[in-house]
Short mmCIF file of N, CA, C and O in Angstrom, two decimals:
data_model
loop_
_atom_site.label_atom_id
_atom_site.label_comp_id
_atom_site.label_asym_id
_atom_site.label_seq_id
_atom_site.Cartn_x
_atom_site.Cartn_y
_atom_site.Cartn_z
N MET D 1 18.37 6.31 9.98
CA MET D 1 17.72 7.21 8.96
C MET D 1 18.45 6.57 7.38
O MET D 1 19.72 6.97 7.89
N LEU D 2 18.18 6.51 6.51
CA LEU D 2 19.24 6.55 5.80
C LEU D 2 19.65 7.59 4.49
O LEU D 2 19.15 8.28 4.39
N ASP D 3 20.99 8.15 4.95
CA ASP D 3 21.46 9.12 4.40
C ASP D 3 22.03 8.95 2.62
O ASP D 3 22.71 8.22 2.46
N ILE D 4 20.94 9.12 1.99
CA ILE D 4 20.76 8.31 0.38
C ILE D 4 22.26 9.34 -0.52
O ILE D 4 22.78 8.87 -1.32
N THR D 5 22.63 10.23 0.05
CA THR D 5 24.08 10.76 -0.74
C THR D 5 24.77 10.04 -0.54
O THR D 5 26.03 9.74 -1.53
N LYS D 6 24.83 9.12 0.36
CA LYS D 6 26.17 8.09 0.50
C LYS D 6 25.89 6.59 -0.64
O LYS D 6 26.72 5.53 -0.73
N VAL D 7 24.68 6.72 -0.97
CA VAL D 7 24.32 5.50 -1.82
C VAL D 7 23.73 5.31 -3.16
O VAL D 7 23.38 4.92 -4.01
N ILE D 8 24.03 6.48 -3.69
CA ILE D 8 23.77 6.89 -5.14
C ILE D 8 25.24 6.84 -6.18
O ILE D 8 26.57 7.14 -5.65
N GLN D 9 24.96 6.00 -6.77
CA GLN D 9 26.26 5.44 -7.85
C GLN D 9 25.56 5.88 -9.36
O GLN D 9 24.19 5.28 -9.34
N SER D 10 26.05 5.80 -10.23
CA SER D 10 25.52 6.02 -12.07
C SER D 10 25.17 4.57 -12.40
O SER D 10 26.72 3.52 -11.79
N LEU D 11 24.49 4.36 -12.80
CA LEU D 11 24.51 2.94 -13.65
C LEU D 11 25.76 2.45 -14.46
O LEU D 11 25.72 1.76 -13.91
N THR D 12 25.98 3.36 -15.05
CA THR D 12 27.24 2.82 -15.67
C THR D 12 28.38 2.20 -14.45
O THR D 12 29.26 1.08 -14.48
N THR D 13 28.71 2.62 -13.78
CA THR D 13 29.62 2.73 -12.57
C THR D 13 29.08 0.88 -12.05
O THR D 13 29.74 -0.20 -11.65
N PHE D 14 27.59 0.93 -11.57
CA PHE D 14 26.84 -0.46 -11.49
C PHE D 14 26.83 -1.61 -12.32
O PHE D 14 27.56 -2.05 -12.10
N ARG D 15 27.13 -1.23 -13.83
CA ARG D 15 27.52 -2.32 -14.80
C ARG D 15 28.72 -2.85 -14.39
O ARG D 15 28.83 -3.71 -14.54
N ARG D 16 30.03 -1.74 -14.30
CA ARG D 16 31.03 -2.88 -14.37
C ARG D 16 31.82 -3.36 -12.51
O ARG D 16 32.37 -3.45 -13.14
N ARG D 17 30.50 -2.84 -12.41
CA ARG D 17 31.08 -3.50 -10.77
C ARG D 17 29.82 -4.10 -9.81
O ARG D 17 29.79 -3.60 -8.59
N SER D 18 29.35 -4.60 -10.01
CA SER D 18 27.66 -5.36 -10.32
C SER D 18 27.84 -6.04 -8.81
O SER D 18 27.10 -6.04 -8.11
N GLY D 19 28.81 -6.98 -9.31
CA GLY D 19 29.22 -7.87 -8.23
C GLY D 19 29.74 -7.36 -7.04
O GLY D 19 28.99 -7.56 -5.74
N ASP D 20 30.71 -6.66 -7.16
CA ASP D 20 30.90 -5.78 -5.67
C ASP D 20 29.73 -4.82 -4.81
O ASP D 20 29.61 -4.88 -4.20
N PHE D 21 29.16 -4.35 -5.97
CA PHE D 21 27.78 -3.61 -5.37
C PHE D 21 26.75 -4.50 -4.60
O PHE D 21 26.18 -4.78 -3.73
N MET D 22 26.69 -6.39 -5.08
CA MET D 22 25.76 -7.05 -4.86
C MET D 22 26.44 -7.12 -3.18
O MET D 22 25.18 -7.35 -2.35
N LYS D 23 27.32 -7.69 -3.43
CA LYS D 23 27.66 -8.14 -1.94
C LYS D 23 28.17 -7.18 -0.67
O LYS D 23 27.03 -7.25 0.22
N GLN D 24 27.96 -5.86 -1.54
CA GLN D 24 27.27 -4.68 -0.01
C GLN D 24 26.26 -4.18 0.07
O GLN D 24 25.90 -4.45 1.35
N ILE D 25 25.25 -4.65 -0.95
CA ILE D 25 23.94 -4.45 -0.96
C ILE D 25 23.22 -5.82 0.40
O ILE D 25 22.56 -4.92 0.99
N LYS D 26 24.08 -6.70 -0.15
CA LYS D 26 23.83 -7.93 0.32
C LYS D 26 24.06 -7.84 1.89
O LYS D 26 23.51 -7.92 2.89
N LYS D 27 25.11 -7.23 2.47
CA LYS D 27 26.06 -7.13 3.84
C LYS D 27 25.25 -5.95 4.32
O LYS D 27 25.03 -5.90 5.36
N SER D 28 24.81 -4.63 3.77
CA SER D 28 24.57 -3.49 4.36
C SER D 28 23.23 -3.33 4.67
O SER D 28 22.78 -2.97 5.52
N LYS D 29 22.33 -4.28 3.75
CA LYS D 29 20.67 -4.33 3.92
C LYS D 29 20.44 -2.41 3.26
O LYS D 29 19.14 -2.60 3.76
N ARG D 30 21.15 -1.87 3.29
CA ARG D 30 20.55 -0.52 2.42
C ARG D 30 20.25 -0.67 0.56
O ARG D 30 21.53 -1.47 -0.03
N PRO D 31 19.88 0.10 0.35
CA PRO D 31 19.67 0.02 -1.20
C PRO D 31 20.81 0.91 -1.99
O PRO D 31 21.25 1.65 -0.71
N VAL D 32 20.87 0.68 -3.39
CA VAL D 32 21.22 2.14 -3.93
C VAL D 32 20.67 2.42 -5.09
O VAL D 32 20.07 2.15 -5.67
N VAL D 33 20.39 3.81 -5.12
CA VAL D 33 19.93 4.53 -5.99
C VAL D 33 20.91 4.84 -7.36
O VAL D 33 21.76 5.43 -7.03
N LEU D 34 20.09 4.03 -8.12
CA LEU D 34 21.20 4.40 -9.69
C LEU D 34 20.83 5.79 -10.36
O LEU D 34 19.74 6.09 -10.42
N THR D 35 21.96 6.24 -11.38
CA THR D 35 21.29 7.52 -11.62
C THR D 35 21.74 7.20 -13.43
O THR D 35 22.35 6.45 -13.77
N VAL D 36 21.07 8.20 -14.31
CA VAL D 36 21.53 7.91 -15.68
C VAL D 36 20.93 9.65 -15.76
O VAL D 36 20.54 10.04 -16.00
N ASN D 37 22.34 10.08 -16.23
CA ASN D 37 22.77 11.47 -16.67
C ASN D 37 22.53 11.98 -15.53
O ASN D 37 21.92 13.22 -15.76
N GLY D 38 22.90 11.71 -13.99
CA GLY D 38 22.42 12.39 -12.94
C GLY D 38 21.49 12.42 -12.60
O GLY D 38 21.41 12.87 -11.41
N LYS D 39 20.44 11.77 -12.49
CA LYS D 39 19.24 11.98 -12.46
C LYS D 39 19.09 10.76 -11.80
O LYS D 39 19.18 9.22 -12.24
N ALA D 40 17.74 10.08 -10.70
CA ALA D 40 17.73 9.13 -10.05
C ALA D 40 17.12 8.41 -11.09
O ALA D 40 15.74 8.34 -11.89
N ALA D 41 17.47 7.04 -11.47
CA ALA D 41 16.47 6.17 -12.35
C ALA D 41 15.87 4.82 -11.70
O ALA D 41 14.71 4.18 -12.35
N ALA D 42 16.79 4.16 -10.86
CA ALA D 42 16.48 3.15 -10.16
C ALA D 42 16.87 2.61 -9.33
O ALA D 42 18.01 3.77 -8.12
N VAL D 43 16.57 1.79 -8.06
CA VAL D 43 16.74 1.74 -6.94
C VAL D 43 17.32 -0.15 -6.56
O VAL D 43 16.09 -0.72 -7.39
N VAL D 44 18.33 -0.15 -6.55
CA VAL D 44 18.48 -1.52 -6.03
C VAL D 44 18.73 -2.45 -4.61
O VAL D 44 19.36 -1.52 -4.19
N GLN D 45 17.93 -2.86 -4.36
CA GLN D 45 17.77 -3.70 -3.26
C GLN D 45 18.24 -4.57 -2.59
O GLN D 45 17.61 -5.72 -3.53
N ASP D 46 18.40 -5.82 -1.72
CA ASP D 46 18.49 -6.82 -1.70
C ASP D 46 17.44 -7.17 -1.07
O ASP D 46 16.40 -6.39 -0.52
N ALA D 47 16.67 -8.52 -1.63
CA ALA D 47 15.21 -9.01 -1.66
C ALA D 47 14.49 -9.32 0.15
O ALA D 47 13.59 -8.90 -0.22
N GLU D 48 15.62 -9.32 0.67
CA GLU D 48 15.28 -9.81 2.47
C GLU D 48 14.38 -8.02 2.44
O GLU D 48 13.77 -7.81 3.03
N ALA D 49 15.65 -7.08 2.99
CA ALA D 49 14.88 -5.87 3.04
C ALA D 49 13.72 -5.33 1.98
O ALA D 49 13.33 -4.77 3.08
N TYR D 50 14.18 -5.61 0.83
CA TYR D 50 12.34 -5.37 0.15
C TYR D 50 11.14 -5.98 0.57
O TYR D 50 10.26 -5.47 0.72
N GLN D 51 11.45 -7.33 0.97
CA GLN D 51 10.09 -7.81 1.49
C GLN D 51 9.85 -7.92 2.88
O GLN D 51 8.41 -7.19 3.45
N ARG D 52 10.56 -6.73 3.72
CA ARG D 52 10.46 -5.87 5.39
C ARG D 52 9.99 -4.84 4.40
O ARG D 52 9.40 -4.65 5.59
N LEU D 53 10.09 -4.51 3.77
CA LEU D 53 9.31 -2.95 3.52
C LEU D 53 8.01 -2.87 2.99
O LEU D 53 7.04 -1.93 3.11
N LEU D 54 8.02 -4.39 1.75
CA LEU D 54 6.21 -4.38 1.47
C LEU D 54 5.49 -4.92 3.07
O LEU D 54 4.80 -4.76 2.90
N ASP D 55 6.36 -5.59 3.81
CA ASP D 55 5.67 -5.62 5.54
C ASP D 55 5.08 -4.59 6.11
O ASP D 55 4.18 -4.49 6.53
N VAL D 56 6.46 -3.50 5.84
CA VAL D 56 5.61 -3.04 6.30
C VAL D 56 4.63 -1.99 5.94
O VAL D 56 3.56 -1.77 6.82
N ALA D 57 4.83 -1.73 4.75
CA ALA D 57 3.63 -1.03 3.90
C ALA D 57 2.60 -1.58 4.38
O ALA D 57 1.86 -0.99 4.34
N ALA D 58 2.47 -3.32 4.08
CA ALA D 58 1.34 -3.98 4.58
C ALA D 58 0.19 -3.38 5.41
O ALA D 58 -0.85 -3.17 6.00
N SER D 59 1.55 -3.37 6.76
CA SER D 59 0.78 -3.09 8.39
C SER D 59 0.44 -1.12 8.03
O SER D 59 -0.79 -1.63 9.23
N ALA D 60 0.88 -1.09 7.55
CA ALA D 60 0.66 0.63 7.92
C ALA D 60 -0.46 0.75 7.00
O ALA D 60 -1.66 1.32 7.35
N ASP D 61 -0.89 0.02 6.00
CA ASP D 61 -2.19 0.01 4.76
C ASP D 61 -3.92 -0.16 5.57
O ASP D 61 -4.56 0.11 6.38
N ALA D 62 -2.93 -1.28 7.06
CA ALA D 62 -3.75 -2.50 8.32
C ALA D 62 -3.85 -1.56 8.98
O ALA D 62 -5.29 -1.20 9.29
N GLY D 63 -2.66 -0.57 9.21
CA GLY D 63 -3.16 0.51 10.69
C GLY D 63 -4.28 1.77 10.17
O GLY D 63 -4.50 2.31 10.97
N GLU D 64 -3.71 1.96 8.39
CA GLU D 64 -4.91 2.75 8.32
C GLU D 64 -6.04 2.37 8.47
O GLU D 64 -7.23 3.80 8.84
N GLY D 65 -6.36 1.19 7.48
CA GLY D 65 -8.15 1.07 7.57
C GLY D 65 -8.56 0.73 8.97
O GLY D 65 -10.03 1.40 9.05
N ILE D 66 -7.84 0.72 10.16
CA ILE D 66 -8.46 0.78 11.65
C ILE D 66 -8.50 1.96 11.82
O ILE D 66 -9.55 2.26 12.62
N ARG D 67 -7.83 3.02 11.89
CA ARG D 67 -8.02 3.90 12.31
C ARG D 67 -9.46 4.91 11.15
O ARG D 67 -10.24 5.56 11.77
N GLN D 68 -9.85 4.92 10.61
CA GLN D 68 -10.67 5.18 9.24
C GLN D 68 -11.94 4.50 10.24
O GLN D 68 -12.97 5.51 10.04
N GLY D 69 -12.08 3.40 10.22
CA GLY D 69 -12.72 2.61 10.99
C GLY D 69 -13.13 3.07 12.28
O GLY D 69 -14.46 3.71 12.57
N ALA D 70 -12.47 3.64 13.04
CA ALA D 70 -12.51 4.01 14.56
C ALA D 70 -13.46 5.54 14.51
O ALA D 70 -13.92 5.83 15.33
N GLU D 71 -12.76 6.27 13.47
CA GLU D 71 -12.97 7.37 13.22
C GLU D 71 -14.84 7.63 12.71
O GLU D 71 -15.33 8.27 13.24
N ASP D 72 -14.71 6.71 11.82
CA ASP D 72 -16.35 6.33 11.40
C ASP D 72 -17.07 6.14 12.18
O ASP D 72 -18.26 6.75 12.37
N ALA D 73 -16.50 4.82 13.44
CA ALA D 73 -17.62 4.69 14.27
C ALA D 73 -17.58 5.94 15.46
O ALA D 73 -18.60 6.27 15.99
N ARG D 74 -16.42 6.96 15.59
CA ARG D 74 -16.91 7.82 16.38
C ARG D 74 -17.82 8.99 16.23
O ARG D 74 -18.53 9.77 16.49
N LYS D 75 -18.06 8.98 14.59
CA LYS D 75 -19.01 10.03 14.26
C LYS D 75 -20.23 9.54 13.59
O LYS D 75 -20.83 10.25 12.85
N GLY D 76 -20.11 7.85 14.28
CA GLY D 76 -21.53 7.55 13.96
C GLY D 76 -21.77 6.83 12.33
O GLY D 76 -22.97 6.35 11.84
N ARG D 77 -20.86 7.19 11.64
CA ARG D 77 -20.95 6.54 10.13
C ARG D 77 -21.05 4.72 10.57
O ARG D 77 -20.03 4.51 9.50
N ILE D 78 -21.97 4.05 11.14
CA ILE D 78 -21.79 2.93 11.32
C ILE D 78 -23.03 2.03 10.90
O ILE D 78 -24.23 3.03 11.09
N GLN D 79 -22.73 1.12 10.24
CA GLN D 79 -24.46 0.48 10.15
C GLN D 79 -24.31 -0.97 11.49
O GLN D 79 -23.34 -1.94 11.67
N SER D 80 -25.25 -1.53 11.77
CA SER D 80 -25.56 -2.76 12.25
C SER D 80 -24.86 -4.12 10.97
O SER D 80 -24.89 -3.69 9.88
N VAL D 81 -24.85 -4.87 11.74
CA VAL D 81 -24.47 -6.65 11.15
C VAL D 81 -25.45 -6.67 10.02
O VAL D 81 -25.95 -6.51 8.96
N LYS D 82 -26.87 -6.65 10.14
CA LYS D 82 -28.21 -7.13 10.14
C LYS D 82 -28.33 -5.86 8.68
O LYS D 82 -28.99 -6.16 7.71
N ALA D 83 -28.27 -4.47 9.10
CA ALA D 83 -27.86 -3.50 7.59
C ALA D 83 -27.15 -3.96 6.61
O ALA D 83 -27.69 -3.75 5.58
N ALA D 84 -26.31 -4.38 7.03
CA ALA D 84 -24.96 -4.57 5.84
C ALA D 84 -25.62 -5.86 5.44
O ALA D 84 -25.53 -6.03 4.09
N GLU D 85 -26.11 -7.08 5.68
CA GLU D 85 -26.75 -7.90 5.38
C GLU D 85 -27.92 -7.59 4.34
O GLU D 85 -28.37 -8.38 3.50
N ARG D 86 -28.63 -6.72 4.80
CA ARG D 86 -30.06 -6.46 3.57
C ARG D 86 -29.70 -6.18 2.94
O ARG D 86 -30.24 -5.73 1.80
N LEU D 87 -28.65 -4.87 3.46
CA LEU D 87 -28.05 -4.29 1.74
C LEU D 87 -27.34 -4.98 1.01
O LEU D 87 -27.84 -5.20 -0.33
N ALA D 88 -26.10 -6.14 1.48
CA ALA D 88 -26.17 -7.37 0.49
C ALA D 88 -27.23 -7.37 -0.50
O ALA D 88 -26.96 -7.98 -1.23
N SER D 89 -28.30 -8.48 0.35
CA SER D 89 -28.86 -8.71 -0.32
C SER D 89 -29.97 -8.49 -0.76
O SER D 89 -30.14 -8.50 -2.22
N PHE D 90 -30.11 -6.45 -0.89
CA PHE D 90 -30.88 -6.00 -1.82
C PHE D 90 -29.71 -5.72 -3.04
O PHE D 90 -30.66 -5.89 -4.41
N GLY D 91 -28.66 -5.75 -2.95
CA GLY D 91 -27.83 -5.57 -3.86
C GLY D 91 -27.89 -6.41 -5.29
O GLY D 91 -27.93 -6.50 -6.13
N LYS D 92 -27.64 -7.94 -4.40
CA LYS D 92 -28.21 -9.25 -5.46
C LYS D 92 -29.30 -9.36 -5.86
O LYS D 92 -29.17 -9.93 -7.34
N ARG D 93 -30.34 -9.20 -5.10
CA ARG D 93 -31.45 -9.30 -5.82
C ARG D 93 -31.34 -8.56 -7.20
O ARG D 93 -32.13 -8.63 -8.11
N HIS D 94 -30.95 -7.43 -7.24
CA HIS D 94 -31.10 -6.51 -8.26
C HIS D 94 -30.36 -6.09 -8.95
O HIS D 94 -29.80 -5.41 -9.75
N LYS D 95 -29.05 -7.15 -8.73
CA LYS D 95 -27.54 -7.07 -9.66
C LYS D 95 -27.15 -5.63 -9.56
O LYS D 95 -26.51 -5.43 -10.27
N LEU D 96 -27.10 -5.28 -8.52
CA LEU D 96 -26.51 -4.02 -7.89
C LEU D 96 -25.22 -3.68 -7.91
O LEU D 96 -24.88 -5.13 -6.81
N SER D 97 -24.05 -3.04 -8.14
CA SER D 97 -22.70 -2.53 -7.56
C SER D 97 -23.37 -1.90 -6.66
O SER D 97 -23.35 -0.57 -6.84
N LEU D 98 -23.01 -2.32 -5.46
CA LEU D 98 -23.32 -0.87 -4.03
C LEU D 98 -22.20 -0.19 -3.51
O LEU D 98 -22.14 0.97 -3.10
N ARG D 99 -20.87 0.24 -5.17
CA ARG D 99 -20.19 0.63 -4.37
C ARG D 99 -20.42 2.39 -4.28
O ARG D 99 -20.79 2.94 -5.45
N GLY D 100 -20.80 3.18 -3.19
CA GLY D 100 -20.59 4.52 -3.77
C GLY D 100 -21.61 4.86 -3.13
O GLY D 100 -21.97 6.23 -3.44
N LEU D 101 -22.56 4.44 -3.32
CA LEU D 101 -24.44 4.24 -2.65
C LEU D 101 -24.53 4.79 -1.39
O LEU D 101 -24.05 3.89 -1.13
N LYS D 102 -25.34 5.69 -1.06
CA LYS D 102 -26.26 5.93 0.25
C LYS D 102 -26.07 4.35 0.90
O LYS D 102 -27.57 4.22 0.15
N ILE D 103 -25.69 4.42 1.72
CA ILE D 103 -26.09 2.91 2.48
C ILE D 103 -27.40 2.82 2.81
O ILE D 103 -28.31 1.86 2.57
N LYS D 104 -27.64 4.40 3.72
CA LYS D 104 -29.09 4.50 4.41
C LYS D 104 -30.65 4.07 3.55
O LYS D 104 -31.58 3.60 3.56
N ASN D 105 -30.53 4.99 2.02
CA ASN D 105 -30.94 5.14 1.12
C ASN D 105 -31.78 3.45 1.05
O ASN D 105 -32.83 3.27 0.49
N LEU D 106 -30.39 2.71 0.25
CA LEU D 106 -31.02 1.70 0.45
C LEU D 106 -31.41 0.42 0.67
O LEU D 106 -32.37 -0.65 1.15
N ILE D 107 -30.94 0.83 2.41
CA ILE D 107 -31.44 -0.12 3.21
C ILE D 107 -32.95 0.22 3.84
O ILE D 107 -33.58 -0.87 3.68
N ASN D 108 -33.18 1.39 3.48
CA ASN D 108 -34.69 1.72 3.81
C ASN D 108 -35.45 1.40 3.06
O ASN D 108 -36.47 0.79 2.63
N GLU D 109 -35.22 1.28 1.42
CA GLU D 109 -35.77 0.72 0.64
C GLU D 109 -36.12 -0.78 0.72
O GLU D 109 -37.21 -1.22 0.37
N GLY D 110 -34.94 -1.65 0.58
CA GLY D 110 -35.50 -2.57 1.56
C GLY D 110 -36.53 -3.37 2.40
O GLY D 110 -37.08 -4.19 2.37
N HIS D 111 -36.78 -2.47 3.29
CA HIS D 111 -38.14 -2.17 4.43
C HIS D 111 -39.60 -1.98 3.38
O HIS D 111 -40.39 -2.51 4.17
N ARG D 112 -39.57 -1.74 2.35
CA ARG D 112 -40.57 -1.50 1.66
C ARG D 112 -41.26 -2.38 1.43
O ARG D 112 -40.65 -3.52 1.13
#
């Protein structure tokens, strides 16, 4: 875990010694929090470390989607592929945006 108190610097100090800071950031792969008037204003981070952070966030989003899907399945909030195809066809025929609409009602309308 990152001890943020060890990597806080003023923006003024960073400006004066930016080359030293960039070497430190590249070597340690740790971000530096920059302050303006004593308040956190920005974070400077190595590009590779930032990419890893983005990758972890993307994995977490995918994991959350899977978790929600599994919960929906457990609670019976799922539809067959055929039902989804009927829903898509209904929306296309009637030029509708189907976001937020009740799927069961639209599927049942497609059978009339």
